[in-house]
Amino acid sequence: MVMKVIIKRTLEETLRISAIILVIVAGIAGGYIVGKNLTFVEVPTYAEFANKSLIMQHLVIFFLMNGAILMGIVSSVCSGLIAGEVHEGTIRILVSKPNSRGAILRGKIIGMLLGCFILMMLGLSVFYLAETLFGSFDGSVMKDLLSYYPAYILYGLIVILFFSSLATLLSCLVRKKVIALLPMMFLVIAVLAIPVIVRIVLGMTGREEYPSDLFYLADLNYQFGSLFHWCCNLCGGINGTSGQLSIPAALLNIFKSFKLDPDITHKMNTTMIMTNNFIPKTVLLGVYGALTVINYLISFVLMSRKDV
């Protein structure tokens, strides 16, 4: 009974009006960006138009819906799961009752996960609705766009589980929410922005590759981009011409360009795009899955010993 109360309370805190409005506004904005920007694009074939539409949709989902919005909400909610209660003193009330600390944390995690999943589904649904309203896609293209819905949900779940586990761990380590939130905000920036800026700077200096392959170990944008690519591959992959794929190659680093032999007929493109598999996607999935489990296990250990 007590756990149900904790789950309900945490769910209500996660589904705040401000979070719901933010998700809806982001969904409308994302759908508008994809729909309007492609309405007047002229391409010679249906396949090229469909691929161009999908690539833009993938990028909006990765950077906005399941990126800045979802990562930000999960980080904000989870950073205060325990630290917020400790700072406000309400954790003492929960612990003073006949509740085990493990049950308290389980209830909070379950409520948070349910709330974040609902917000993710709401955002994706609004995004697709706005995309349909603002765009002028025919039935076939819209069917292609909708076919990646399961991939976006799967990637969103990966984001929710990993970010929530790390933020929960930080929340159990510190006594104030803001202290736990700051590293999470830096992590969001490290996934969505910093590596992209570094690659742009390297490109401006004439470098098309990292000085060392070790940079991939710190390139969180590439790692999460590869996880996103893995999810999309389950629904058909990310396809397009060399020119179209050069955009996700630059922004996610999931593709690499190779110069073709100059003796090849000029009628062919001079570059070829191939998937960047420096770190196998299954390895990344296993590593982040293991980190998620470890983070949660450590959180329960810390919670059992926490001085409130």
PDB file of N, CA and C in Angstrom, residues 101-202:
ATOM      1  N   ARG A 101      13.949   1.232   3.160  1.00  0.00           N
ATOM      2  CA  ARG A 101      14.523   2.221   2.248  1.00  0.00           C
ATOM      3  C   ARG A 101      14.529   1.702   0.812  1.00  0.00           C
ATOM      4  N   GLY A 102      14.718   0.397   0.675  1.00  0.00           N
ATOM      5  CA  GLY A 102      14.677  -0.193  -0.656  1.00  0.00           C
ATOM      6  C   GLY A 102      13.312  -0.040  -1.291  1.00  0.00           C
ATOM      7  N   ALA A 103      12.248  -0.219  -0.495  1.00  0.00           N
ATOM      8  CA  ALA A 103      10.885  -0.076  -1.014  1.00  0.00           C
ATOM      9  C   ALA A 103      10.609   1.365  -1.420  1.00  0.00           C
ATOM     10  N   ILE A 104      11.130   2.309  -0.638  1.00  0.00           N
ATOM     11  CA  ILE A 104      10.953   3.729  -0.973  1.00  0.00           C
ATOM     12  C   ILE A 104      11.603   4.038  -2.320  1.00  0.00           C
ATOM     13  N   LEU A 105      12.842   3.573  -2.494  1.00  0.00           N
ATOM     14  CA  LEU A 105      13.556   3.849  -3.742  1.00  0.00           C
ATOM     15  C   LEU A 105      12.905   3.131  -4.916  1.00  0.00           C
ATOM     16  N   ARG A 106      12.453   1.895  -4.706  1.00  0.00           N
ATOM     17  CA  ARG A 106      11.774   1.164  -5.780  1.00  0.00           C
ATOM     18  C   ARG A 106      10.516   1.890  -6.217  1.00  0.00           C
ATOM     19  N   GLY A 107       9.750   2.351  -5.249  1.00  0.00           N
ATOM     20  CA  GLY A 107       8.524   3.070  -5.576  1.00  0.00           C
ATOM     21  C   GLY A 107       8.801   4.331  -6.372  1.00  0.00           C
ATOM     22  N   LYS A 108       9.835   5.049  -5.968  1.00  0.00           N
ATOM     23  CA  LYS A 108      10.191   6.287  -6.669  1.00  0.00           C
ATOM     24  C   LYS A 108      10.668   6.002  -8.094  1.00  0.00           C
ATOM     25  N   ILE A 109      11.479   4.956  -8.249  1.00  0.00           N
ATOM     26  CA  ILE A 109      11.995   4.614  -9.578  1.00  0.00           C
ATOM     27  C   ILE A 109      10.862   4.173 -10.500  1.00  0.00           C
ATOM     28  N   ILE A 110       9.967   3.336  -9.992  1.00  0.00           N
ATOM     29  CA  ILE A 110       8.845   2.866 -10.815  1.00  0.00           C
ATOM     30  C   ILE A 110       7.961   4.032 -11.243  1.00  0.00           C
ATOM     31  N   GLY A 111       7.637   4.912 -10.304  1.00  0.00           N
ATOM     32  CA  GLY A 111       6.808   6.073 -10.633  1.00  0.00           C
ATOM     33  C   GLY A 111       7.477   6.980 -11.644  1.00  0.00           C
ATOM     34  N   MET A 112       8.785   7.179 -11.477  1.00  0.00           N
ATOM     35  CA  MET A 112       9.542   8.030 -12.403  1.00  0.00           C
ATOM     36  C   MET A 112       9.578   7.417 -13.796  1.00  0.00           C
ATOM     37  N   LEU A 113       9.854   6.106 -13.885  1.00  0.00           N
ATOM     38  CA  LEU A 113       9.930   5.444 -15.187  1.00  0.00           C
ATOM     39  C   LEU A 113       8.592   5.491 -15.913  1.00  0.00           C
ATOM     40  N   LEU A 114       7.515   5.272 -15.183  1.00  0.00           N
ATOM     41  CA  LEU A 114       6.183   5.353 -15.795  1.00  0.00           C
ATOM     42  C   LEU A 114       5.914   6.758 -16.320  1.00  0.00           C
ATOM     43  N   GLY A 115       6.226   7.757 -15.513  1.00  0.00           N
ATOM     44  CA  GLY A 115       5.986   9.138 -15.915  1.00  0.00           C
ATOM     45  C   GLY A 115       6.804   9.540 -17.124  1.00  0.00           C
ATOM     46  N   CYS A 116       8.082   9.179 -17.141  1.00  0.00           N
ATOM     47  CA  CYS A 116       8.954   9.531 -18.275  1.00  0.00           C
ATOM     48  C   CYS A 116       8.524   8.808 -19.544  1.00  0.00           C
ATOM     49  N   PHE A 117       8.079   7.556 -19.401  1.00  0.00           N
ATOM     50  CA  PHE A 117       7.597   6.817 -20.572  1.00  0.00           C
ATOM     51  C   PHE A 117       6.345   7.478 -21.141  1.00  0.00           C
ATOM     52  N   ILE A 118       5.443   7.892 -20.273  1.00  0.00           N
ATOM     53  CA  ILE A 118       4.223   8.573 -20.730  1.00  0.00           C
ATOM     54  C   ILE A 118       4.572   9.874 -21.448  1.00  0.00           C
ATOM     55  N   LEU A 119       5.500  10.637 -20.898  1.00  0.00           N
ATOM     56  CA  LEU A 119       5.909  11.896 -21.528  1.00  0.00           C
ATOM     57  C   LEU A 119       6.560  11.642 -22.884  1.00  0.00           C
ATOM     58  N   MET A 120       7.374  10.592 -22.970  1.00  0.00           N
ATOM     59  CA  MET A 120       8.004  10.259 -24.251  1.00  0.00           C
ATOM     60  C   MET A 120       6.956   9.900 -25.299  1.00  0.00           C
ATOM     61  N   MET A 121       5.996   9.072 -24.934  1.00  0.00           N
ATOM     62  CA  MET A 121       4.947   8.667 -25.869  1.00  0.00           C
ATOM     63  C   MET A 121       4.086   9.860 -26.279  1.00  0.00           C
ATOM     64  N   LEU A 122       3.813  10.732 -25.327  1.00  0.00           N
ATOM     65  CA  LEU A 122       3.039  11.940 -25.635  1.00  0.00           C
ATOM     66  C   LEU A 122       3.794  12.806 -26.640  1.00  0.00           C
ATOM     67  N   GLY A 123       5.085  13.010 -26.397  1.00  0.00           N
ATOM     68  CA  GLY A 123       5.888  13.841 -27.287  1.00  0.00           C
ATOM     69  C   GLY A 123       5.959  13.279 -28.694  1.00  0.00           C
ATOM     70  N   LEU A 124       6.198  11.966 -28.825  1.00  0.00           N
ATOM     71  CA  LEU A 124       6.281  11.347 -30.145  1.00  0.00           C
ATOM     72  C   LEU A 124       4.938  11.396 -30.865  1.00  0.00           C
ATOM     73  N   SER A 125       3.849  11.203 -30.128  1.00  0.00           N
ATOM     74  CA  SER A 125       2.517  11.245 -30.739  1.00  0.00           C
ATOM     75  C   SER A 125       2.190  12.640 -31.248  1.00  0.00           C
ATOM     76  N   VAL A 126       2.485  13.659 -30.441  1.00  0.00           N
ATOM     77  CA  VAL A 126       2.250  15.043 -30.866  1.00  0.00           C
ATOM     78  C   VAL A 126       3.139  15.381 -32.057  1.00  0.00           C
ATOM     79  N   PHE A 127       4.365  14.900 -32.035  1.00  0.00           N
ATOM     80  CA  PHE A 127       5.295  15.146 -33.146  1.00  0.00           C
ATOM     81  C   PHE A 127       4.726  14.609 -34.457  1.00  0.00           C
ATOM     82  N   TYR A 128       4.264  13.370 -34.440  1.00  0.00           N
ATOM     83  CA  TYR A 128       3.724  12.776 -35.665  1.00  0.00           C
ATOM     84  C   TYR A 128       2.448  13.479 -36.107  1.00  0.00           C
ATOM     85  N   LEU A 129       1.621  13.871 -35.149  1.00  0.00           N
ATOM     86  CA  LEU A 129       0.389  14.585 -35.488  1.00  0.00           C
ATOM     87  C   LEU A 129       0.718  15.920 -36.148  1.00  0.00           C
ATOM     88  N   ALA A 130       1.667  16.659 -35.568  1.00  0.00           N
ATOM     89  CA  ALA A 130       2.065  17.951 -36.135  1.00  0.00           C
ATOM     90  C   ALA A 130       2.719  17.769 -37.498  1.00  0.00           C
ATOM     91  N   GLU A 131       3.508  16.729 -37.628  1.00  0.00           N
ATOM     92  CA  GLU A 131       4.167  16.444 -38.908  1.00  0.00           C
ATOM     93  C   GLU A 131       3.131  16.192 -39.999  1.00  0.00           C
ATOM     94  N   THR A 132       2.068  15.494 -39.644  1.00  0.00           N
ATOM     95  CA  THR A 132       1.000  15.214 -40.603  1.00  0.00           C
ATOM     96  C   THR A 132       0.231  16.477 -40.965  1.00  0.00           C
ATOM     97  N   LEU A 133      -0.037  17.320 -39.969  1.00  0.00           N
ATOM     98  CA  LEU A 133      -0.823  18.536 -40.203  1.00  0.00           C
ATOM     99  C   LEU A 133      -0.048  19.573 -41.013  1.00  0.00           C
ATOM    100  N   PHE A 134       1.231  19.752 -40.698  1.00  0.00           N
ATOM    101  CA  PHE A 134       2.022  20.798 -41.346  1.00  0.00           C
ATOM    102  C   PHE A 134       2.651  20.346 -42.660  1.00  0.00           C
ATOM    103  N   GLY A 135       2.803  19.038 -42.839  1.00  0.00           N
ATOM    104  CA  GLY A 135       3.440  18.536 -44.050  1.00  0.00           C
ATOM    105  C   GLY A 135       2.428  18.183 -45.120  1.00  0.00           C
ATOM    106  N   SER A 136       2.930  17.995 -46.325  1.00  0.00           N
ATOM    107  CA  SER A 136       2.086  17.587 -47.453  1.00  0.00           C
ATOM    108  C   SER A 136       2.608  16.266 -47.997  1.00  0.00           C
ATOM    109  N   PHE A 137       2.688  15.289 -47.125  1.00  0.00           N
ATOM    110  CA  PHE A 137       3.206  13.986 -47.521  1.00  0.00           C
ATOM    111  C   PHE A 137       2.080  13.114 -48.063  1.00  0.00           C
ATOM    112  N   ASP A 138       2.391  12.322 -49.088  1.00  0.00           N
ATOM    113  CA  ASP A 138       1.379  11.384 -49.551  1.00  0.00           C
ATOM    114  C   ASP A 138       1.378  10.169 -48.632  1.00  0.00           C
ATOM    115  N   GLY A 139       0.439   9.267 -48.865  1.00  0.00           N
ATOM    116  CA  GLY A 139       0.266   8.127 -47.975  1.00  0.00           C
ATOM    117  C   GLY A 139       1.492   7.246 -47.859  1.00  0.00           C
ATOM    118  N   SER A 140       2.195   7.043 -48.965  1.00  0.00           N
ATOM    119  CA  SER A 140       3.363   6.157 -48.959  1.00  0.00           C
ATOM    120  C   SER A 140       4.496   6.733 -48.122  1.00  0.00           C
ATOM    121  N   VAL A 141       4.757   8.041 -48.286  1.00  0.00           N
ATOM    122  CA  VAL A 141       5.823   8.675 -47.512  1.00  0.00           C
ATOM    123  C   VAL A 141       5.463   8.684 -46.032  1.00  0.00           C
ATOM    124  N   MET A 142       4.206   8.999 -45.728  1.00  0.00           N
ATOM    125  CA  MET A 142       3.778   9.034 -44.330  1.00  0.00           C
ATOM    126  C   MET A 142       3.897   7.653 -43.688  1.00  0.00           C
ATOM    127  N   LYS A 143       3.621   6.622 -44.479  1.00  0.00           N
ATOM    128  CA  LYS A 143       3.759   5.255 -43.971  1.00  0.00           C
ATOM    129  C   LYS A 143       5.212   4.965 -43.621  1.00  0.00           C
ATOM    130  N   ASP A 144       6.130   5.446 -44.476  1.00  0.00           N
ATOM    131  CA  ASP A 144       7.556   5.268 -44.190  1.00  0.00           C
ATOM    132  C   ASP A 144       7.962   6.014 -42.921  1.00  0.00           C
ATOM    133  N   LEU A 145       7.451   7.232 -42.765  1.00  0.00           N
ATOM    134  CA  LEU A 145       7.788   8.032 -41.589  1.00  0.00           C
ATOM    135  C   LEU A 145       7.277   7.367 -40.311  1.00  0.00           C
ATOM    136  N   LEU A 146       6.074   6.828 -40.374  1.00  0.00           N
ATOM    137  CA  LEU A 146       5.471   6.193 -39.196  1.00  0.00           C
ATOM    138  C   LEU A 146       6.112   4.849 -38.864  1.00  0.00           C
ATOM    139  N   SER A 147       6.739   4.220 -39.861  1.00  0.00           N
ATOM    140  CA  SER A 147       7.303   2.885 -39.640  1.00  0.00           C
ATOM    141  C   SER A 147       8.453   2.893 -38.633  1.00  0.00           C
ATOM    142  N   TYR A 148       9.018   4.071 -38.364  1.00  0.00           N
ATOM    143  CA  TYR A 148      10.142   4.164 -37.421  1.00  0.00           C
ATOM    144  C   TYR A 148       9.688   4.486 -35.997  1.00  0.00           C
ATOM    145  N   TYR A 149       8.392   4.540 -35.785  1.00  0.00           N
ATOM    146  CA  TYR A 149       7.847   4.823 -34.452  1.00  0.00           C
ATOM    147  C   TYR A 149       8.389   3.852 -33.403  1.00  0.00           C
ATOM    148  N   PRO A 150       8.380   2.514 -33.679  1.00  0.00           N
ATOM    149  CA  PRO A 150       8.935   1.573 -32.687  1.00  0.00           C
ATOM    150  C   PRO A 150      10.413   1.819 -32.397  1.00  0.00           C
ATOM    151  N   ALA A 151      11.181   2.218 -33.423  1.00  0.00           N
ATOM    152  CA  ALA A 151      12.617   2.479 -33.221  1.00  0.00           C
ATOM    153  C   ALA A 151      12.825   3.654 -32.283  1.00  0.00           C
ATOM    154  N   TYR A 152      12.015   4.696 -32.448  1.00  0.00           N
ATOM    155  CA  TYR A 152      12.140   5.878 -31.593  1.00  0.00           C
ATOM    156  C   TYR A 152      11.747   5.552 -30.157  1.00  0.00           C
ATOM    157  N   ILE A 153      10.738   4.697 -30.002  1.00  0.00           N
ATOM    158  CA  ILE A 153      10.323   4.283 -28.653  1.00  0.00           C
ATOM    159  C   ILE A 153      11.441   3.487 -27.984  1.00  0.00           C
ATOM    160  N   LEU A 154      12.040   2.558 -28.736  1.00  0.00           N
ATOM    161  CA  LEU A 154      13.116   1.731 -28.181  1.00  0.00           C
ATOM    162  C   LEU A 154      14.306   2.589 -27.775  1.00  0.00           C
ATOM    163  N   TYR A 155      14.700   3.518 -28.639  1.00  0.00           N
ATOM    164  CA  TYR A 155      15.822   4.396 -28.293  1.00  0.00           C
ATOM    165  C   TYR A 155      15.461   5.275 -27.099  1.00  0.00           C
ATOM    166  N   GLY A 156      14.220   5.746 -27.056  1.00  0.00           N
ATOM    167  CA  GLY A 156      13.776   6.549 -25.923  1.00  0.00           C
ATOM    168  C   GLY A 156      13.865   5.782 -24.615  1.00  0.00           C
ATOM    169  N   LEU A 157      13.539   4.494 -24.658  1.00  0.00           N
ATOM    170  CA  LEU A 157      13.645   3.661 -23.456  1.00  0.00           C
ATOM    171  C   LEU A 157      15.099   3.515 -23.019  1.00  0.00           C
ATOM    172  N   ILE A 158      16.004   3.380 -23.987  1.00  0.00           N
ATOM    173  CA  ILE A 158      17.432   3.307 -23.658  1.00  0.00           C
ATOM    174  C   ILE A 158      17.877   4.588 -22.963  1.00  0.00           C
ATOM    175  N   VAL A 159      17.443   5.724 -23.506  1.00  0.00           N
ATOM    176  CA  VAL A 159      17.782   7.023 -22.911  1.00  0.00           C
ATOM    177  C   VAL A 159      17.218   7.133 -21.501  1.00  0.00           C
ATOM    178  N   ILE A 160      15.948   6.775 -21.344  1.00  0.00           N
ATOM    179  CA  ILE A 160      15.299   6.880 -20.038  1.00  0.00           C
ATOM    180  C   ILE A 160      16.017   6.015 -19.006  1.00  0.00           C
ATOM    181  N   LEU A 161      16.286   4.768 -19.350  1.00  0.00           N
ATOM    182  CA  LEU A 161      16.888   3.842 -18.392  1.00  0.00           C
ATOM    183  C   LEU A 161      18.295   4.279 -17.992  1.00  0.00           C
ATOM    184  N   PHE A 162      19.126   4.647 -18.972  1.00  0.00           N
ATOM    185  CA  PHE A 162      20.504   5.016 -18.625  1.00  0.00           C
ATOM    186  C   PHE A 162      20.561   6.340 -17.874  1.00  0.00           C
ATOM    187  N   PHE A 163      19.902   7.362 -18.392  1.00  0.00           N
ATOM    188  CA  PHE A 163      19.966   8.673 -17.745  1.00  0.00           C
ATOM    189  C   PHE A 163      19.319   8.634 -16.361  1.00  0.00           C
ATOM    190  N   SER A 164      18.228   7.881 -16.220  1.00  0.00           N
ATOM    191  CA  SER A 164      17.574   7.803 -14.911  1.00  0.00           C
ATOM    192  C   SER A 164      18.451   7.072 -13.905  1.00  0.00           C
ATOM    193  N   SER A 165      19.154   6.032 -14.356  1.00  0.00           N
ATOM    194  CA  SER A 165      20.017   5.286 -13.433  1.00  0.00           C
ATOM    195  C   SER A 165      21.163   6.157 -12.927  1.00  0.00           C
ATOM    196  N   LEU A 166      21.765   6.921 -13.826  1.00  0.00           N
ATOM    197  CA  LEU A 166      22.893   7.770 -13.426  1.00  0.00           C
ATOM    198  C   LEU A 166      22.426   8.925 -12.545  1.00  0.00           C
ATOM    199  N   ALA A 167      21.302   9.549 -12.919  1.00  0.00           N
ATOM    200  CA  ALA A 167      20.784  10.663 -12.121  1.00  0.00           C
ATOM    201  C   ALA A 167      20.322  10.188 -10.746  1.00  0.00           C
ATOM    202  N   THR A 168      19.737   8.992 -10.682  1.00  0.00           N
ATOM    203  CA  THR A 168      19.326   8.428  -9.394  1.00  0.00           C
ATOM    204  C   THR A 168      20.540   8.166  -8.512  1.00  0.00           C
ATOM    205  N   LEU A 169      21.604   7.639  -9.105  1.00  0.00           N
ATOM    206  CA  LEU A 169      22.842   7.408  -8.358  1.00  0.00           C
ATOM    207  C   LEU A 169      23.383   8.715  -7.787  1.00  0.00           C
ATOM    208  N   LEU A 170      23.422   9.754  -8.605  1.00  0.00           N
ATOM    209  CA  LEU A 170      23.903  11.056  -8.129  1.00  0.00           C
ATOM    210  C   LEU A 170      22.992  11.607  -7.038  1.00  0.00           C
ATOM    211  N   SER A 171      21.691  11.369  -7.186  1.00  0.00           N
ATOM    212  CA  SER A 171      20.735  11.854  -6.197  1.00  0.00           C
ATOM    213  C   SER A 171      20.937  11.184  -4.843  1.00  0.00           C
ATOM    214  N   CYS A 172      21.400   9.932  -4.868  1.00  0.00           N
ATOM    215  CA  CYS A 172      21.672   9.218  -3.618  1.00  0.00           C
ATOM    216  C   CYS A 172      23.011   9.622  -3.006  1.00  0.00           C
ATOM    217  N   LEU A 173      23.879  10.207  -3.823  1.00  0.00           N
ATOM    218  CA  LEU A 173      25.209  10.591  -3.344  1.00  0.00           C
ATOM    219  C   LEU A 173      25.228  11.956  -2.670  1.00  0.00           C
ATOM    220  N   VAL A 174      24.369  12.867  -3.134  1.00  0.00           N
ATOM    221  CA  VAL A 174      24.412  14.248  -2.649  1.00  0.00           C
ATOM    222  C   VAL A 174      23.130  14.582  -1.890  1.00  0.00           C
ATOM    223  N   ARG A 175      23.106  15.777  -1.313  1.00  0.00           N
ATOM    224  CA  ARG A 175      21.972  16.174  -0.490  1.00  0.00           C
ATOM    225  C   ARG A 175      21.106  17.260  -1.139  1.00  0.00           C
ATOM    226  N   LYS A 176      21.565  17.813  -2.258  1.00  0.00           N
ATOM    227  CA  LYS A 176      20.792  18.840  -2.942  1.00  0.00           C
ATOM    228  C   LYS A 176      20.607  18.466  -4.404  1.00  0.00           C
ATOM    229  N   LYS A 177      19.409  18.715  -4.912  1.00  0.00           N
ATOM    230  CA  LYS A 177      19.081  18.350  -6.285  1.00  0.00           C
ATOM    231  C   LYS A 177      19.979  19.043  -7.295  1.00  0.00           C
ATOM    232  N   VAL A 178      20.262  20.324  -7.075  1.00  0.00           N
ATOM    233  CA  VAL A 178      21.028  21.089  -8.055  1.00  0.00           C
ATOM    234  C   VAL A 178      22.430  20.513  -8.245  1.00  0.00           C
ATOM    235  N   ILE A 179      23.003  19.963  -7.182  1.00  0.00           N
ATOM    236  CA  ILE A 179      24.350  19.379  -7.275  1.00  0.00           C
ATOM    237  C   ILE A 179      24.324  18.119  -8.140  1.00  0.00           C
ATOM    238  N   ALA A 180      23.236  17.360  -8.052  1.00  0.00           N
ATOM    239  CA  ALA A 180      23.097  16.161  -8.884  1.00  0.00           C
ATOM    240  C   ALA A 180      22.715  16.517 -10.313  1.00  0.00           C
ATOM    241  N   LEU A 181      22.010  17.630 -10.475  1.00  0.00           N
ATOM    242  CA  LEU A 181      21.511  18.012 -11.800  1.00  0.00           C
ATOM    243  C   LEU A 181      22.606  18.556 -12.707  1.00  0.00           C
ATOM    244  N   LEU A 182      23.556  19.296 -12.146  1.00  0.00           N
ATOM    245  CA  LEU A 182      24.593  19.934 -12.967  1.00  0.00           C
ATOM    246  C   LEU A 182      25.404  18.929 -13.798  1.00  0.00           C
ATOM    247  N   PRO A 183      25.894  17.827 -13.210  1.00  0.00           N
ATOM    248  CA  PRO A 183      26.617  16.847 -14.039  1.00  0.00           C
ATOM    249  C   PRO A 183      25.736  16.237 -15.125  1.00  0.00           C
ATOM    250  N   MET A 184      24.443  16.066 -14.836  1.00  0.00           N
ATOM    251  CA  MET A 184      23.539  15.498 -15.833  1.00  0.00           C
ATOM    252  C   MET A 184      23.338  16.457 -16.999  1.00  0.00           C
ATOM    253  N   MET A 185      23.255  17.745 -16.715  1.00  0.00           N
ATOM    254  CA  MET A 185      23.112  18.727 -17.791  1.00  0.00           C
ATOM    255  C   MET A 185      24.366  18.759 -18.660  1.00  0.00           C
ATOM    256  N   PHE A 186      25.515  18.615 -18.016  1.00  0.00           N
ATOM    257  CA  PHE A 186      26.760  18.552 -18.788  1.00  0.00           C
ATOM    258  C   PHE A 186      26.772  17.306 -19.669  1.00  0.00           C
ATOM    259  N   LEU A 187      26.248  16.194 -19.150  1.00  0.00           N
ATOM    260  CA  LEU A 187      26.187  14.956 -19.930  1.00  0.00           C
ATOM    261  C   LEU A 187      25.305  15.137 -21.162  1.00  0.00           C
ATOM    262  N   VAL A 188      24.175  15.809 -20.997  1.00  0.00           N
ATOM    263  CA  VAL A 188      23.284  16.072 -22.140  1.00  0.00           C
ATOM    264  C   VAL A 188      24.024  16.870 -23.212  1.00  0.00           C
ATOM    265  N   ILE A 189      24.741  17.896 -22.779  1.00  0.00           N
ATOM    266  CA  ILE A 189      25.513  18.720 -23.725  1.00  0.00           C
ATOM    267  C   ILE A 189      26.617  17.892 -24.377  1.00  0.00           C
ATOM    268  N   ALA A 190      27.226  16.994 -23.598  1.00  0.00           N
ATOM    269  CA  ALA A 190      28.296  16.148 -24.124  1.00  0.00           C
ATOM    270  C   ALA A 190      27.778  15.165 -25.165  1.00  0.00           C
ATOM    271  N   VAL A 191      26.523  14.770 -25.049  1.00  0.00           N
ATOM    272  CA  VAL A 191      25.929  13.851 -26.021  1.00  0.00           C
ATOM    273  C   VAL A 191      25.481  14.586 -27.280  1.00  0.00           C
ATOM    274  N   LEU A 192      24.908  15.763 -27.117  1.00  0.00           N
ATOM    275  CA  LEU A 192      24.254  16.442 -28.237  1.00  0.00           C
ATOM    276  C   LEU A 192      25.075  17.534 -28.908  1.00  0.00           C
ATOM    277  N   ALA A 193      26.073  18.083 -28.228  1.00  0.00           N
ATOM    278  CA  ALA A 193      26.713  19.277 -28.788  1.00  0.00           C
ATOM    279  C   ALA A 193      28.236  19.240 -28.849  1.00  0.00           C
ATOM    280  N   ILE A 194      28.894  18.956 -27.743  1.00  0.00           N
ATOM    281  CA  ILE A 194      30.351  19.123 -27.676  1.00  0.00           C
ATOM    282  C   ILE A 194      31.101  18.352 -28.768  1.00  0.00           C
ATOM    283  N   PRO A 195      30.849  17.043 -28.966  1.00  0.00           N
ATOM    284  CA  PRO A 195      31.581  16.327 -30.022  1.00  0.00           C
ATOM    285  C   PRO A 195      31.299  16.876 -31.417  1.00  0.00           C
ATOM    286  N   VAL A 196      30.065  17.336 -31.638  1.00  0.00           N
ATOM    287  CA  VAL A 196      29.722  17.910 -32.948  1.00  0.00           C
ATOM    288  C   VAL A 196      30.569  19.151 -33.210  1.00  0.00           C
ATOM    289  N   ILE A 197      30.686  19.997 -32.190  1.00  0.00           N
ATOM    290  CA  ILE A 197      31.494  21.219 -32.325  1.00  0.00           C
ATOM    291  C   ILE A 197      32.963  20.863 -32.568  1.00  0.00           C
ATOM    292  N   VAL A 198      33.457  19.858 -31.840  1.00  0.00           N
ATOM    293  CA  VAL A 198      34.854  19.431 -32.015  1.00  0.00           C
ATOM    294  C   VAL A 198      35.093  18.962 -33.444  1.00  0.00           C
ATOM    295  N   ARG A 199      34.160  18.175 -33.993  1.00  0.00           N
ATOM    296  CA  ARG A 199      34.331  17.674 -35.363  1.00  0.00           C
ATOM    297  C   ARG A 199      34.264  18.804 -36.378  1.00  0.00           C
ATOM    298  N   ILE A 200      33.412  19.794 -36.124  1.00  0.00           N
ATOM    299  CA  ILE A 200      33.333  20.948 -37.023  1.00  0.00           C
ATOM    300  C   ILE A 200      34.653  21.713 -37.024  1.00  0.00           C
ATOM    301  N   VAL A 201      35.209  21.910 -35.830  1.00  0.00           N
ATOM    302  CA  VAL A 201      36.493  22.618 -35.725  1.00  0.00           C
ATOM    303  C   VAL A 201      37.592  21.839 -36.437  1.00  0.00           C
ATOM    304  N   LEU A 202      37.608  20.515 -36.247  1.00  0.00           N
ATOM    305  CA  LEU A 202      38.604  19.689 -36.929  1.00  0.00           C
ATOM    306  C   LEU A 202      38.444  19.781 -38.439  1.00  0.00           C
TER     307      LEU A 202
END
